[in-house]
Amino acid sequence: MLIEEKKTLLPQLGMGLKASAYFKLLKFRLSFTVSFSSAIGFILGRPVATYWEIALVMLGGLLVTGSANIINQIIERNHDKLMKRTAKRPLPTGQVSVAEAIGVCIVTGVAGLLILGLTFNMLTAALSLISLILYGFVYTPLKRISPICVFVGAIPGAMPPLIGWVAATGVLGVEAWILFGIQFMWQFPHFWAIAWVLDDDYKKAGFKMLPMAGGKNLKTAIQIMIYTLVLIPFSLLPLQFGMTGTTSALIAVVCGVLFLAQTFYLMRTCTKKAAMNIMFGSFLYLPIVQIAFVLDKVNL
């Protein structure tokens, strides 16, 4: 009897492990964060949005982002084996084959684009497809060629709120570009802080993420500071264009100043600890400011 029960449990266990591997392949936490940004843009563009609409724009964004993440992992599977933080991903460990990954990539990508295109508008789907292509097929191979990859990667990284706005309004107007601009500027301190912290790991795979003339030194720290400084006036543009009110503008300025202060510490010390502070600060800055925009928009 016990042997029969074990035989029954083995296929179930195998299916569970495979489902877990697919879940990791999608980089669910990262994909959810990206889809959250698209929901922010959607709510700002359509304050009376229903929960169902918000859920669909997030689902579509999550699936397309997951598809882009899979492309990234397929291309980098041999390089991921060389890095400690990525060596246990599904493709390097053989939990998922390349053929399986391609299949999941196609299914999730097509499903996400169909949800966005049919539920909202085709412009939203087209912009999402451009974002997927830039991330998967341009940014990913560039990581081993030139630090310009950070600039290229910042484009799809900044598109989610723009895509959300377009999904809500059907128009690629100045408001959408403002949301894009804020997240675009945020990408640089965010990317470079992570690259500073993980520099030794990235070097093992030949990834060139820190600025060419920099590395882990004052030149890179100054560049991080400049982009963080520019982020402050950018965060005031939603108020200037009547998208939000003064409360969120004040919150954005306070968060921006605190974020900027962290870069001065990096400039003074050029240490991994200071870079980690910026990295965690970037994780806090964006959702706090975006949620403030939404709450301020709802209360207008």
Tab-separated table of C-alpha atoms in Angstrom, residues 81-236:
chain	number	residue	atom	x	y	z
A	81	LYS	CA	26.265	29.342	-14.585
A	82	LEU	CA	29.304	31.488	-13.838
A	83	MET	CA	27.613	33.797	-11.338
A	84	LYS	CA	26.720	32.877	-7.771
A	85	ARG	CA	23.405	34.732	-7.740
A	86	THR	CA	22.145	33.159	-10.994
A	87	ALA	CA	23.730	29.690	-10.975
A	88	LYS	CA	20.606	28.105	-9.465
A	89	ARG	CA	18.166	29.474	-12.030
A	90	PRO	CA	16.020	26.864	-13.845
A	91	LEU	CA	18.004	26.860	-17.109
A	92	PRO	CA	21.557	26.580	-15.685
A	93	THR	CA	20.448	23.790	-13.337
A	94	GLY	CA	18.573	21.909	-16.059
A	95	GLN	CA	15.221	22.114	-14.255
A	96	VAL	CA	13.821	23.538	-17.485
A	97	SER	CA	15.120	22.774	-20.990
A	98	VAL	CA	15.703	25.489	-23.591
A	99	ALA	CA	12.818	24.088	-25.656
A	100	GLU	CA	10.479	24.294	-22.660
A	101	ALA	CA	11.630	27.828	-21.901
A	102	ILE	CA	10.972	28.902	-25.500
A	103	GLY	CA	7.488	27.384	-25.313
A	104	VAL	CA	6.644	29.176	-22.055
A	105	CYS	CA	8.121	32.397	-23.475
A	106	ILE	CA	5.891	32.282	-26.565
A	107	VAL	CA	2.738	31.379	-24.639
A	108	THR	CA	3.172	34.075	-21.985
A	109	GLY	CA	4.260	36.734	-24.476
A	110	VAL	CA	1.387	36.132	-26.895
A	111	ALA	CA	-1.150	35.865	-24.066
A	112	GLY	CA	0.038	39.118	-22.517
A	113	LEU	CA	-0.020	41.013	-25.807
A	114	LEU	CA	-3.507	39.697	-26.628
A	115	ILE	CA	-4.840	40.757	-23.218
A	116	LEU	CA	-3.430	44.265	-23.618
A	117	GLY	CA	-4.403	44.643	-27.273
A	118	LEU	CA	-7.930	43.230	-27.100
A	119	THR	CA	-8.914	44.556	-23.671
A	120	PHE	CA	-7.480	48.045	-24.092
A	121	ASN	CA	-6.010	49.099	-27.452
A	122	MET	CA	-3.491	47.942	-30.057
A	123	LEU	CA	-1.101	50.822	-29.304
A	124	THR	CA	-0.653	49.397	-25.810
A	125	ALA	CA	0.166	45.980	-27.258
A	126	ALA	CA	2.568	47.487	-29.804
A	127	LEU	CA	4.461	49.442	-27.154
A	128	SER	CA	4.649	46.331	-24.979
A	129	LEU	CA	6.072	44.348	-27.889
A	130	ILE	CA	8.713	47.049	-28.496
A	131	SER	CA	9.625	46.925	-24.814
A	132	LEU	CA	9.967	43.126	-24.951
A	133	ILE	CA	12.190	43.276	-28.039
A	134	LEU	CA	14.426	45.999	-26.583
A	135	TYR	CA	14.909	44.131	-23.316
A	136	GLY	CA	15.243	40.620	-24.651
A	137	PHE	CA	17.074	41.083	-27.946
A	138	VAL	CA	18.963	44.400	-27.599
A	139	TYR	CA	19.726	45.068	-23.923
A	140	THR	CA	20.532	41.442	-23.052
A	141	PRO	CA	23.325	40.820	-25.629
A	142	LEU	CA	24.677	44.363	-25.091
A	143	LYS	CA	25.478	43.549	-21.457
A	144	ARG	CA	28.624	41.731	-22.589
A	145	ILE	CA	29.585	44.334	-25.200
A	146	SER	CA	29.308	47.822	-23.731
A	147	PRO	CA	28.092	49.789	-20.681
A	148	ILE	CA	25.700	51.529	-23.099
A	149	CYS	CA	23.477	48.567	-22.248
A	150	VAL	CA	22.312	50.458	-19.137
A	151	PHE	CA	20.944	53.288	-21.291
A	152	VAL	CA	19.242	50.807	-23.622
A	153	GLY	CA	17.871	48.793	-20.709
A	154	ALA	CA	16.505	51.935	-19.090
A	155	ILE	CA	14.120	52.395	-22.031
A	156	PRO	CA	12.055	49.198	-21.588
A	157	GLY	CA	12.555	49.604	-17.842
A	158	ALA	CA	10.810	52.986	-17.976
A	159	MET	CA	8.000	52.015	-20.349
A	160	PRO	CA	5.533	50.300	-17.940
A	161	PRO	CA	3.865	53.489	-16.582
A	162	LEU	CA	3.791	54.934	-20.106
A	163	ILE	CA	2.136	51.741	-21.349
A	164	GLY	CA	-0.361	51.898	-18.482
A	165	TRP	CA	-1.286	55.468	-19.383
A	166	VAL	CA	-1.769	54.516	-23.044
A	167	ALA	CA	-3.915	51.546	-22.006
A	168	ALA	CA	-6.140	53.935	-20.037
A	169	THR	CA	-6.360	56.760	-22.562
A	170	GLY	CA	-5.396	55.329	-25.961
A	171	VAL	CA	-3.115	58.346	-26.441
A	172	LEU	CA	0.674	58.614	-26.262
A	173	GLY	CA	0.619	62.174	-24.930
A	174	VAL	CA	2.937	64.353	-22.862
A	175	GLU	CA	1.623	62.853	-19.618
A	176	ALA	CA	2.753	59.385	-20.697
A	177	TRP	CA	6.213	60.733	-21.519
A	178	ILE	CA	6.434	62.435	-18.116
A	179	LEU	CA	5.793	59.114	-16.376
A	180	PHE	CA	8.355	57.523	-18.679
A	181	GLY	CA	10.904	60.262	-17.920
A	182	ILE	CA	10.665	59.852	-14.147
A	183	GLN	CA	11.174	56.109	-14.289
A	184	PHE	CA	13.884	56.485	-16.957
A	185	MET	CA	15.987	58.776	-14.749
A	186	TRP	CA	15.423	56.485	-11.766
A	187	GLN	CA	16.863	53.536	-13.726
A	188	PHE	CA	20.437	54.879	-13.680
A	189	PRO	CA	21.088	55.121	-9.924
A	190	HIS	CA	19.116	51.891	-9.562
A	191	PHE	CA	21.052	49.952	-12.241
A	192	TRP	CA	24.485	51.301	-11.321
A	193	ALA	CA	24.031	50.730	-7.584
A	194	ILE	CA	23.147	47.083	-8.286
A	195	ALA	CA	26.073	46.806	-10.705
A	196	TRP	CA	28.422	48.250	-8.065
A	197	VAL	CA	27.258	45.741	-5.439
A	198	LEU	CA	27.410	42.785	-7.849
A	199	ASP	CA	30.454	43.917	-9.835
A	200	ASP	CA	32.609	40.894	-8.983
A	201	ASP	CA	29.824	38.509	-9.971
A	202	TYR	CA	29.109	40.393	-13.199
A	203	LYS	CA	32.785	40.294	-14.169
A	204	LYS	CA	32.758	36.487	-13.996
A	205	ALA	CA	30.173	36.472	-16.789
A	206	GLY	CA	31.789	39.323	-18.714
A	207	PHE	CA	28.923	41.766	-18.116
A	208	LYS	CA	29.855	45.439	-18.540
A	209	MET	CA	27.323	47.327	-16.460
A	210	LEU	CA	29.278	50.147	-14.820
A	211	PRO	CA	30.226	53.251	-16.875
A	212	MET	CA	33.203	52.772	-19.195
A	213	ALA	CA	35.295	55.566	-17.664
A	214	GLY	CA	34.201	54.608	-14.182
A	215	GLY	CA	34.029	51.312	-12.435
A	216	LYS	CA	33.704	51.351	-8.673
A	217	ASN	CA	35.129	54.838	-8.242
A	218	LEU	CA	34.276	58.523	-7.842
A	219	LYS	CA	33.439	59.019	-11.543
A	220	THR	CA	30.647	56.474	-11.361
A	221	ALA	CA	29.466	57.863	-8.009
A	222	ILE	CA	29.219	61.352	-9.556
A	223	GLN	CA	27.175	60.027	-12.481
A	224	ILE	CA	24.817	58.301	-10.049
A	225	MET	CA	24.463	61.586	-8.155
A	226	ILE	CA	23.720	63.606	-11.321
A	227	TYR	CA	20.887	61.323	-12.471
A	228	THR	CA	19.439	61.251	-8.962
A	229	LEU	CA	19.575	65.059	-8.835
A	230	VAL	CA	17.801	65.379	-12.201
A	231	LEU	CA	15.116	63.032	-10.890
A	232	ILE	CA	13.895	65.732	-8.465
A	233	PRO	CA	12.707	68.307	-11.071
A	234	PHE	CA	11.346	65.469	-13.225
A	235	SER	CA	9.162	64.340	-10.318
A	236	LEU	CA	7.574	67.814	-10.216
